[in-house]
PDB file of C-alpha atoms in Angstrom:
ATOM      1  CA  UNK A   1      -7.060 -20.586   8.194  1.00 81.00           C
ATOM      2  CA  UNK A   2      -9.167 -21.164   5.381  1.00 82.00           C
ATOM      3  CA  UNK A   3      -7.616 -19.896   2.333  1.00 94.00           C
ATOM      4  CA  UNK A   4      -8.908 -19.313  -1.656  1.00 97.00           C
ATOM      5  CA  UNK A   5      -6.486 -21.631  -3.914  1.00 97.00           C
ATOM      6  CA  UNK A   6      -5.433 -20.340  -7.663  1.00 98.00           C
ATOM      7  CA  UNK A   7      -3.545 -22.592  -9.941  1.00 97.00           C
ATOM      8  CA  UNK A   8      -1.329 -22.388 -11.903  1.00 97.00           C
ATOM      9  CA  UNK A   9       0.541 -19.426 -10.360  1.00 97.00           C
ATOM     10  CA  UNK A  10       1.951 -18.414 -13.837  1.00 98.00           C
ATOM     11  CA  UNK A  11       0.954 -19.040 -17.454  1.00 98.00           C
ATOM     12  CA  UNK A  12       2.317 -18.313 -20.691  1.00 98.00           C
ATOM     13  CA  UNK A  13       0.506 -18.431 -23.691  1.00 98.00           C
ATOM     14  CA  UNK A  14       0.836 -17.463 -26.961  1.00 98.00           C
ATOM     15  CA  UNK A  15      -1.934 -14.790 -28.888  1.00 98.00           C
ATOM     16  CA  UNK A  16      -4.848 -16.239 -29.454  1.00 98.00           C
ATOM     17  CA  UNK A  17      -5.037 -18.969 -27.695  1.00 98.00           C
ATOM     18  CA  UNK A  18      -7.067 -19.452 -24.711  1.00 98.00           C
ATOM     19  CA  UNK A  19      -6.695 -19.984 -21.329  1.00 98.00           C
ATOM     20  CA  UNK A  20      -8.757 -20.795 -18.112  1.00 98.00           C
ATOM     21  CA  UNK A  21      -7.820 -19.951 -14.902  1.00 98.00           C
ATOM     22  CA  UNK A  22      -8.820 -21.838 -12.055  1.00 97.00           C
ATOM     23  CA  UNK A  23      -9.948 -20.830  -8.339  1.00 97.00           C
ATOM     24  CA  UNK A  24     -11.098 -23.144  -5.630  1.00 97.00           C
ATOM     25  CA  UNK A  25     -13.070 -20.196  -3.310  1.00 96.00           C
ATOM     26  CA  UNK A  26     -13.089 -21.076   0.567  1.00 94.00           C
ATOM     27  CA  UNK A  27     -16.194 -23.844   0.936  1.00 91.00           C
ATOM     28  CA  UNK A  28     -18.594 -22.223   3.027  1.00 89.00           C
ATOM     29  CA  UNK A  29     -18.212 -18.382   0.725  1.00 92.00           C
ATOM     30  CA  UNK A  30     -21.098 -18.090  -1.800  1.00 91.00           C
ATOM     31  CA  UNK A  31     -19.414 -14.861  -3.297  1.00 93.00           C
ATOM     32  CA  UNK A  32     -17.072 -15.184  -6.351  1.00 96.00           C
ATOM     33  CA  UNK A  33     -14.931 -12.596  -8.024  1.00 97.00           C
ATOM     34  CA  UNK A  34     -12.081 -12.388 -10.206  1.00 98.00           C
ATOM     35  CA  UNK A  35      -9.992  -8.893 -10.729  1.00 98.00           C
ATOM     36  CA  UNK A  36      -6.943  -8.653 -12.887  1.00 98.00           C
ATOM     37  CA  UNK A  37      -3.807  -6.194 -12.385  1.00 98.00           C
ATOM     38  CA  UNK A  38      -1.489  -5.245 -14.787  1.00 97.00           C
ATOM     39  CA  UNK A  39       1.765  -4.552 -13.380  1.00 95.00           C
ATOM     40  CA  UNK A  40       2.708  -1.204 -11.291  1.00 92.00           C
ATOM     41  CA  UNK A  41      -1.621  -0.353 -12.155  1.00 95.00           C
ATOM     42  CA  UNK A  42      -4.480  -0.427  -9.722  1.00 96.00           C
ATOM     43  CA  UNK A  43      -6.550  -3.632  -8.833  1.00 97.00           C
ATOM     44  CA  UNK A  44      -9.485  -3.854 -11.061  1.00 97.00           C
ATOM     45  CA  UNK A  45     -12.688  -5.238 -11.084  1.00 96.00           C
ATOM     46  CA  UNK A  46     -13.415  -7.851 -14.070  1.00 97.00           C
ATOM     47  CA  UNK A  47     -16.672  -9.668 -12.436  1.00 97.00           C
ATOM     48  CA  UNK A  48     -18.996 -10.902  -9.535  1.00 95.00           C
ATOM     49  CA  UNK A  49     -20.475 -13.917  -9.621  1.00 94.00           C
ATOM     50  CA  UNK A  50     -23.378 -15.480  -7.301  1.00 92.00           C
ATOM     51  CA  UNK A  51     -25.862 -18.351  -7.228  1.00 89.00           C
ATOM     52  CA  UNK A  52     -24.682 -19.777 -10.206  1.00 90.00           C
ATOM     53  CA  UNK A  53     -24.660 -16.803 -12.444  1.00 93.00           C
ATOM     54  CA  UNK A  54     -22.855 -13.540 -13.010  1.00 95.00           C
ATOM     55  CA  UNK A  55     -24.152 -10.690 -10.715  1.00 93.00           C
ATOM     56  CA  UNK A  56     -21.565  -8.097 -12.293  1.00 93.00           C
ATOM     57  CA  UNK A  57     -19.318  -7.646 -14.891  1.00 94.00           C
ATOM     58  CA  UNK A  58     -16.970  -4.343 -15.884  1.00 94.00           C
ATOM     59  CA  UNK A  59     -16.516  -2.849 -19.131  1.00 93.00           C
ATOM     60  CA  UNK A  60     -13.508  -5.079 -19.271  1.00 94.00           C
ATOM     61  CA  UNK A  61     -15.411  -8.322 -18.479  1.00 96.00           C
ATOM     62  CA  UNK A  62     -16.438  -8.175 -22.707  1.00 94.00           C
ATOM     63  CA  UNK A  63     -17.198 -11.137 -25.215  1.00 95.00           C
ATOM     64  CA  UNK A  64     -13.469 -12.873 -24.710  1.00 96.00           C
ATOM     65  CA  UNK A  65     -14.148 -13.508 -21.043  1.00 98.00           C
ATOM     66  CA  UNK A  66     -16.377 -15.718 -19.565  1.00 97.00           C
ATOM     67  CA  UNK A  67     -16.616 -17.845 -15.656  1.00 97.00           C
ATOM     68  CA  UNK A  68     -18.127 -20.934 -14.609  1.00 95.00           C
ATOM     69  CA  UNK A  69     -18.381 -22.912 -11.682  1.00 92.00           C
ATOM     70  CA  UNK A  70     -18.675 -26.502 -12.995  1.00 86.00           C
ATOM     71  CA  UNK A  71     -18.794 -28.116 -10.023  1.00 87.00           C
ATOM     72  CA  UNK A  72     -19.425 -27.323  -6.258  1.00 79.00           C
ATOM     73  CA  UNK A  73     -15.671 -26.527  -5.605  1.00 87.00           C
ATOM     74  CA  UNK A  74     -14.102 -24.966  -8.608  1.00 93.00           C
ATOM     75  CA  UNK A  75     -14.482 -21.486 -10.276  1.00 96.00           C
ATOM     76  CA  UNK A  76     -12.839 -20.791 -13.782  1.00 97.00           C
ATOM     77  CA  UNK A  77     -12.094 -17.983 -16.170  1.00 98.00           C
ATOM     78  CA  UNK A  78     -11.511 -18.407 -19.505  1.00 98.00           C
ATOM     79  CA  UNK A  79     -10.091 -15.759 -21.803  1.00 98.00           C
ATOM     80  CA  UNK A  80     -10.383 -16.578 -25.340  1.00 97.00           C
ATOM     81  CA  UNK A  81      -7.979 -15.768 -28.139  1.00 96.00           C
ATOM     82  CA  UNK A  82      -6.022 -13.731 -25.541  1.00 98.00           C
ATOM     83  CA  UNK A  83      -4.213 -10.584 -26.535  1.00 97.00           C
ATOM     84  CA  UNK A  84      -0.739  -9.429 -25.474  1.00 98.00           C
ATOM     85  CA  UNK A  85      -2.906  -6.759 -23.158  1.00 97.00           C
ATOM     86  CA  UNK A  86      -4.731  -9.235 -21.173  1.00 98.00           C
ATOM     87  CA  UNK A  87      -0.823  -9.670 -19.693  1.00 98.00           C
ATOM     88  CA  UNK A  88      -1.799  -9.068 -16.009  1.00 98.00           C
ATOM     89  CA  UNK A  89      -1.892 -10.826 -12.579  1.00 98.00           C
ATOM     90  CA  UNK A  90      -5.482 -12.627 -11.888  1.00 98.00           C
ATOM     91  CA  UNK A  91      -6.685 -12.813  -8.770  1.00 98.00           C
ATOM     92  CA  UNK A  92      -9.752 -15.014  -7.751  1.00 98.00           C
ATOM     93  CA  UNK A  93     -11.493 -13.541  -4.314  1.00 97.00           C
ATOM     94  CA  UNK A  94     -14.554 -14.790  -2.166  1.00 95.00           C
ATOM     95  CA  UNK A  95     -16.551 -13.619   0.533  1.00 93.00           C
ATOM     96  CA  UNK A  96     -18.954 -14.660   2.694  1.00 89.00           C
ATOM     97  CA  UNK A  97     -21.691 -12.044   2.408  1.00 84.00           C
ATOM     98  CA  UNK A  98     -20.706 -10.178  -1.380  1.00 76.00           C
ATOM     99  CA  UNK A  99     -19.576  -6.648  -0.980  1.00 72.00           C
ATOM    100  CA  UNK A 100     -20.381  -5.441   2.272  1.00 77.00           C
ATOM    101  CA  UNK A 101     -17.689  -7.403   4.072  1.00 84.00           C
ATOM    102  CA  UNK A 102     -14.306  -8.252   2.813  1.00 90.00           C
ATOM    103  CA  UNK A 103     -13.002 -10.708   0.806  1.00 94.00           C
ATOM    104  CA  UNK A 104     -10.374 -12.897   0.731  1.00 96.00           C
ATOM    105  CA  UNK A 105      -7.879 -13.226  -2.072  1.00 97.00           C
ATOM    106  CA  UNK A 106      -6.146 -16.081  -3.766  1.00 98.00           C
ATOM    107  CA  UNK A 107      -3.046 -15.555  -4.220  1.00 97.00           C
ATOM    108  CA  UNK A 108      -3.093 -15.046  -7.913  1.00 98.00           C
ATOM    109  CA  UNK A 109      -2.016 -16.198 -11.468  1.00 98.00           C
ATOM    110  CA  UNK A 110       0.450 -14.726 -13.553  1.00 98.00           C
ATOM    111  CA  UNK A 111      -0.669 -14.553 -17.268  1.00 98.00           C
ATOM    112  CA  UNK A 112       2.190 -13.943 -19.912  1.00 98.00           C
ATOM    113  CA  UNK A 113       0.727 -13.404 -23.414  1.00 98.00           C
ATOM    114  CA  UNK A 114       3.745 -13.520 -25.537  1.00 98.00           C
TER     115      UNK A 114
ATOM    116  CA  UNK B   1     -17.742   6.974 -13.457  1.00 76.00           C
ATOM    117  CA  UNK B   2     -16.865   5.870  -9.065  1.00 79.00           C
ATOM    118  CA  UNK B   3     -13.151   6.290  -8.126  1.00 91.00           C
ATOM    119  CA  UNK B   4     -11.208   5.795  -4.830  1.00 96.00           C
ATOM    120  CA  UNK B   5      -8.214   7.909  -4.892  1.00 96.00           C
ATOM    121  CA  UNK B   6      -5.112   7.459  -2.920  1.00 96.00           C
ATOM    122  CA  UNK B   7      -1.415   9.362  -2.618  1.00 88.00           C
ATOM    123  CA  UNK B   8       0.766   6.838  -4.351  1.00 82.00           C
ATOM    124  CA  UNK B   9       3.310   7.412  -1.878  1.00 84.00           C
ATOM    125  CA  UNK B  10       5.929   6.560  -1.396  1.00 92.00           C
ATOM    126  CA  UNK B  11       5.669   7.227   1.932  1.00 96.00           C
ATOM    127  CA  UNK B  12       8.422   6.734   4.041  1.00 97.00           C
ATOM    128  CA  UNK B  13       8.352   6.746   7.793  1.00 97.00           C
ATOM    129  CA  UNK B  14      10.769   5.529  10.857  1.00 98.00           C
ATOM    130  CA  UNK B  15      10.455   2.400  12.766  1.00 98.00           C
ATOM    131  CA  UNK B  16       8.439   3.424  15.941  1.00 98.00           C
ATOM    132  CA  UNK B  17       6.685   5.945  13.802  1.00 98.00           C
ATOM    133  CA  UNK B  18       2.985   6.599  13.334  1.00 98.00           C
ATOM    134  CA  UNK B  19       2.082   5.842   9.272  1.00 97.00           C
ATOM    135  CA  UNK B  20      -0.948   7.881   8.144  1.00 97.00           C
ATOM    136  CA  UNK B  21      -2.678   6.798   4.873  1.00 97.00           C
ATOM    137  CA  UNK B  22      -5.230   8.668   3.202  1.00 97.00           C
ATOM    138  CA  UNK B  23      -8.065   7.683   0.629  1.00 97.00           C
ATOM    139  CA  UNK B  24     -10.938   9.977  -1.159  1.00 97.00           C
ATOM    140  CA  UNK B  25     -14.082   8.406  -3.173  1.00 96.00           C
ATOM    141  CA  UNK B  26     -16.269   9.513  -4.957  1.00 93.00           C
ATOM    142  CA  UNK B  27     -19.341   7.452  -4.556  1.00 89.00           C
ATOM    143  CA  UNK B  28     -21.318   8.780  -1.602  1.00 90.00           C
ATOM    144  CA  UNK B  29     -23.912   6.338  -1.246  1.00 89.00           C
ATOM    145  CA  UNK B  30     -20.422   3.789  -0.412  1.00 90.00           C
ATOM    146  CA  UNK B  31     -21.579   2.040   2.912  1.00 90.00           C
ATOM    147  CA  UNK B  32     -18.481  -0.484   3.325  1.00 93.00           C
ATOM    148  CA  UNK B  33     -14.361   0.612   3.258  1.00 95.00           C
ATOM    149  CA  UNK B  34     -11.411  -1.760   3.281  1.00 96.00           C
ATOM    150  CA  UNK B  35      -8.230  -1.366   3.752  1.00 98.00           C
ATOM    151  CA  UNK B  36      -5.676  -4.388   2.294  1.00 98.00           C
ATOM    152  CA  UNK B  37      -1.936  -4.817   2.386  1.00 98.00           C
ATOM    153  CA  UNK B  38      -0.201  -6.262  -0.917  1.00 98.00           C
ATOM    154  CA  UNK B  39       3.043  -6.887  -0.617  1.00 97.00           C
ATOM    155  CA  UNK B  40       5.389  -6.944  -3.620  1.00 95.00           C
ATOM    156  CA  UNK B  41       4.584  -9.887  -6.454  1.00 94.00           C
ATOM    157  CA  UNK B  42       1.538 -11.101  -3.559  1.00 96.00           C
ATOM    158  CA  UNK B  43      -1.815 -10.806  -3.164  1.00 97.00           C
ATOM    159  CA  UNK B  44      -3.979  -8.241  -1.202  1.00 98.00           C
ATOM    160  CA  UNK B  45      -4.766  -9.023   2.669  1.00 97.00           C
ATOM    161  CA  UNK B  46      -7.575  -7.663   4.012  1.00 96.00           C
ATOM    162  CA  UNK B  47      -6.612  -6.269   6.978  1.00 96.00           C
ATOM    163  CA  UNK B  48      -9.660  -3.506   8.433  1.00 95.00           C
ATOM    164  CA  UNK B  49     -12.876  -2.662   7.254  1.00 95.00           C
ATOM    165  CA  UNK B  50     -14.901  -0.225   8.800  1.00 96.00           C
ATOM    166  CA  UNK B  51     -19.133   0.697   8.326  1.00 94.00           C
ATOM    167  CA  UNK B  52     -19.537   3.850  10.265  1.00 94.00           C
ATOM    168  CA  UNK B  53     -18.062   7.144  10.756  1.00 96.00           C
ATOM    169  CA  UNK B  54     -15.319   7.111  13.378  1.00 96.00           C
ATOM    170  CA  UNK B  55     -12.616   5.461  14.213  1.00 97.00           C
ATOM    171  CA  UNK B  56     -12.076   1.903  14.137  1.00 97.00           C
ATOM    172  CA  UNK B  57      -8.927   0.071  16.311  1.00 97.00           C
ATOM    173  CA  UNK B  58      -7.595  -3.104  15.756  1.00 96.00           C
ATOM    174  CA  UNK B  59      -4.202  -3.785  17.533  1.00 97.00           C
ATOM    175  CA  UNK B  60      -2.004  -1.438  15.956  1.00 98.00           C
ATOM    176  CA  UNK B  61      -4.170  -0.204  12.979  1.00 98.00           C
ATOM    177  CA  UNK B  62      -6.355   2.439  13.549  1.00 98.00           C
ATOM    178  CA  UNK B  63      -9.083   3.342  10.703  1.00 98.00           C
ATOM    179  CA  UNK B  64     -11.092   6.360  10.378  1.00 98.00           C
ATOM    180  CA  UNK B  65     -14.025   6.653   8.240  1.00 97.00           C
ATOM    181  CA  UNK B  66     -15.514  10.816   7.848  1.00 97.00           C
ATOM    182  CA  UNK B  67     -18.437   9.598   4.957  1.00 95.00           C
ATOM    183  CA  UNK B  68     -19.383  13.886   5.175  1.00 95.00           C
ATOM    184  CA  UNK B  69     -16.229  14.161   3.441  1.00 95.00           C
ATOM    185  CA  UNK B  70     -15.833  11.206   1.584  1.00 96.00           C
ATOM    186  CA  UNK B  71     -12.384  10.250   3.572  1.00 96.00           C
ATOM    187  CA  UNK B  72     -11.075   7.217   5.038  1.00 98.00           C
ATOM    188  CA  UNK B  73      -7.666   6.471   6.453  1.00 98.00           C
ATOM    189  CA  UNK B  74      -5.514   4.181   7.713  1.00 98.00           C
ATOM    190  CA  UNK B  75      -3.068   4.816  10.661  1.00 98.00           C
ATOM    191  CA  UNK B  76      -0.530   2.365  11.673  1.00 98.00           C
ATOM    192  CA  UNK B  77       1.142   3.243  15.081  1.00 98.00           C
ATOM    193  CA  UNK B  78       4.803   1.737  16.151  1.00 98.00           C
ATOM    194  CA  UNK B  79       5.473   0.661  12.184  1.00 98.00           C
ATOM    195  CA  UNK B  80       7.633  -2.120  12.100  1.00 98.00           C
ATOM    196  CA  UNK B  81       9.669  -3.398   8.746  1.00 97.00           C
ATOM    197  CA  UNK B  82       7.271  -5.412   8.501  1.00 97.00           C
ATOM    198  CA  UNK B  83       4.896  -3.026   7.654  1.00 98.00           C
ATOM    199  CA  UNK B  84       6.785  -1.891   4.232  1.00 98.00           C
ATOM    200  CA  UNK B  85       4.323  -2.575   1.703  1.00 97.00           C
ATOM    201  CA  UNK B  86       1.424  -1.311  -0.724  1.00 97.00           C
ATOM    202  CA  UNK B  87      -1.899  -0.316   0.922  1.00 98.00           C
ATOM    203  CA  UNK B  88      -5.116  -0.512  -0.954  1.00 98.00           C
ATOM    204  CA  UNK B  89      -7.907   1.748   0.083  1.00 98.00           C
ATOM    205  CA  UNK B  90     -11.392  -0.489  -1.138  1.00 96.00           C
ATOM    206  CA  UNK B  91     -15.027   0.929  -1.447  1.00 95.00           C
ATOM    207  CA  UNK B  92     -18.379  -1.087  -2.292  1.00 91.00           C
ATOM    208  CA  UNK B  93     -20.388   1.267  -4.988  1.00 85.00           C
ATOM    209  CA  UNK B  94     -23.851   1.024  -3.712  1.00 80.00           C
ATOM    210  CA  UNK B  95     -25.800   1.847  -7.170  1.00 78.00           C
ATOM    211  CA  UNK B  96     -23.904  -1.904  -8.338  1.00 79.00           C
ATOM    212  CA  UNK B  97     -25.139  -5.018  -7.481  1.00 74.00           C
ATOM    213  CA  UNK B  98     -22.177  -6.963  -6.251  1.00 82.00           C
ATOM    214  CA  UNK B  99     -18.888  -4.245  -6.918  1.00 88.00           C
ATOM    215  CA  UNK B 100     -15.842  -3.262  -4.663  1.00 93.00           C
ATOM    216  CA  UNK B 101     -13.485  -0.960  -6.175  1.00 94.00           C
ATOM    217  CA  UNK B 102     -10.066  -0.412  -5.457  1.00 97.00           C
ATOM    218  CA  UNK B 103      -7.961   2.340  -5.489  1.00 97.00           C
ATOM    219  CA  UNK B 104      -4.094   2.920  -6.732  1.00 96.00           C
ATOM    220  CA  UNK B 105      -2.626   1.976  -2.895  1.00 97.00           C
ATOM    221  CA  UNK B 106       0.148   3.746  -1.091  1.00 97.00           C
ATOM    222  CA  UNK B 107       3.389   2.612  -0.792  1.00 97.00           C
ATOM    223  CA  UNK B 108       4.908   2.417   2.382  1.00 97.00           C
ATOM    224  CA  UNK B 109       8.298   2.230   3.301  1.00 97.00           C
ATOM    225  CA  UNK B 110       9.335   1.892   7.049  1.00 98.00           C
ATOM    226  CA  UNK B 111      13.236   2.260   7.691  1.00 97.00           C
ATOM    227  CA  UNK B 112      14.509   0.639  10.399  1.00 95.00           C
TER     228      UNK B 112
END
């Protein structure tokens, strides 16, 4: 079954450095998202992203955060001088057809801002 | 502000038992609900999604969608073990472009 693939599955930085994430959505999905959750808290949105630009962003999706799909395989979020806050899980999704049908998760990357 | 709303549980049922999970949002243009299962330390699994009001079977997993009232739910019949985990109640916001929101999930606990 096709599946979305995250890497690396858990990354510690220290404040203020940066990060990316990487997400390798399933090939034939045109729909991009990432959503964060901090631990024991709800899943939350951080971004959309389609035809090679965002679509939607949350109020937490400010100035520190940005995505890009460099190539035709990989999507990326970077989080800039990171903050002991942005401590959360980060999962990358796609979907065929954007928000009216489901989407299917990676299976996340563990961010420890120490 | 949109919110989806669940009981955080936890909710504990027998094996053999039928599991009922319930979810409220507030956004009633919403045209598209999920339910995913997260286990703990994984990622969610999409495992219904349902368009219209009514019910909505898939092998064991039943969901119901009432958009009047702004209610979904899950029900699970003959829960297994296997079944022990978080459930996330989903809802697309129709004012947003591209936006699904989730909501705090239930956690269920099925004793054997």
């Amino acid at each position: 079954e096709p599946e979305v693939t995250q890497t690396p599955s858990h990354q510690v930085t220290q404040m203020g450095q940066e990060v990316i994430l990487r997400c390798v959505p399933i090939s034939n999905h045109l729909y991009f998202y990432w959503y964060r959750q901090i631990l024991g808290q709800k899943v939350e949105f951080l971004v959309s992203f389609y035809n090679n630009e965002i679509s939607e962003k949350s109020e937490i999706f400010d100035d520190q955060f940005s995505v890009e799909r460099p190539d035709g395989s990989n999507f990326t979020l970077k989080i800039r001088s990171t903050k002991l806050e942005d401590s959360a899980m980060y999962f990358c999704a796609s979907s065929a057809q954007g928000k009216t049908y489901g989407y299917t998760f990676g299976s996340g990357t563990r961010l420890t801002v120490v | 502000q949109k919110e989806v709303e669940q009981n955080s549980g936890p909710l504990s049922v027998p094996e053999g038992a039928i599991a009922s999970l319930n979810c409220t949002y507030s956004d009633r243009g919403s045209q598209s609900f999920f339910w995913y299962r997260q286990y703990s330390g994984k990622s969610p699994e999409l495992i219904m999604s349902i368009y219209s009001n009514g019910d909505k079977e898939d092998g064991r997993f039943t969901a119901q969608l009432n958009k009047a009232s702004q209610y979904v739910s899950l029900l699970i019949r003959d829960s297994q073990p296997s079944d022990s985990a978080t459930y996330l109640c989903a809802v697309n916001i129709m004012a947003s472009y591209d936006k699904v929101i989730f909501g705090p999930g239930t956690s269920l606990s099925v004793i054997p």
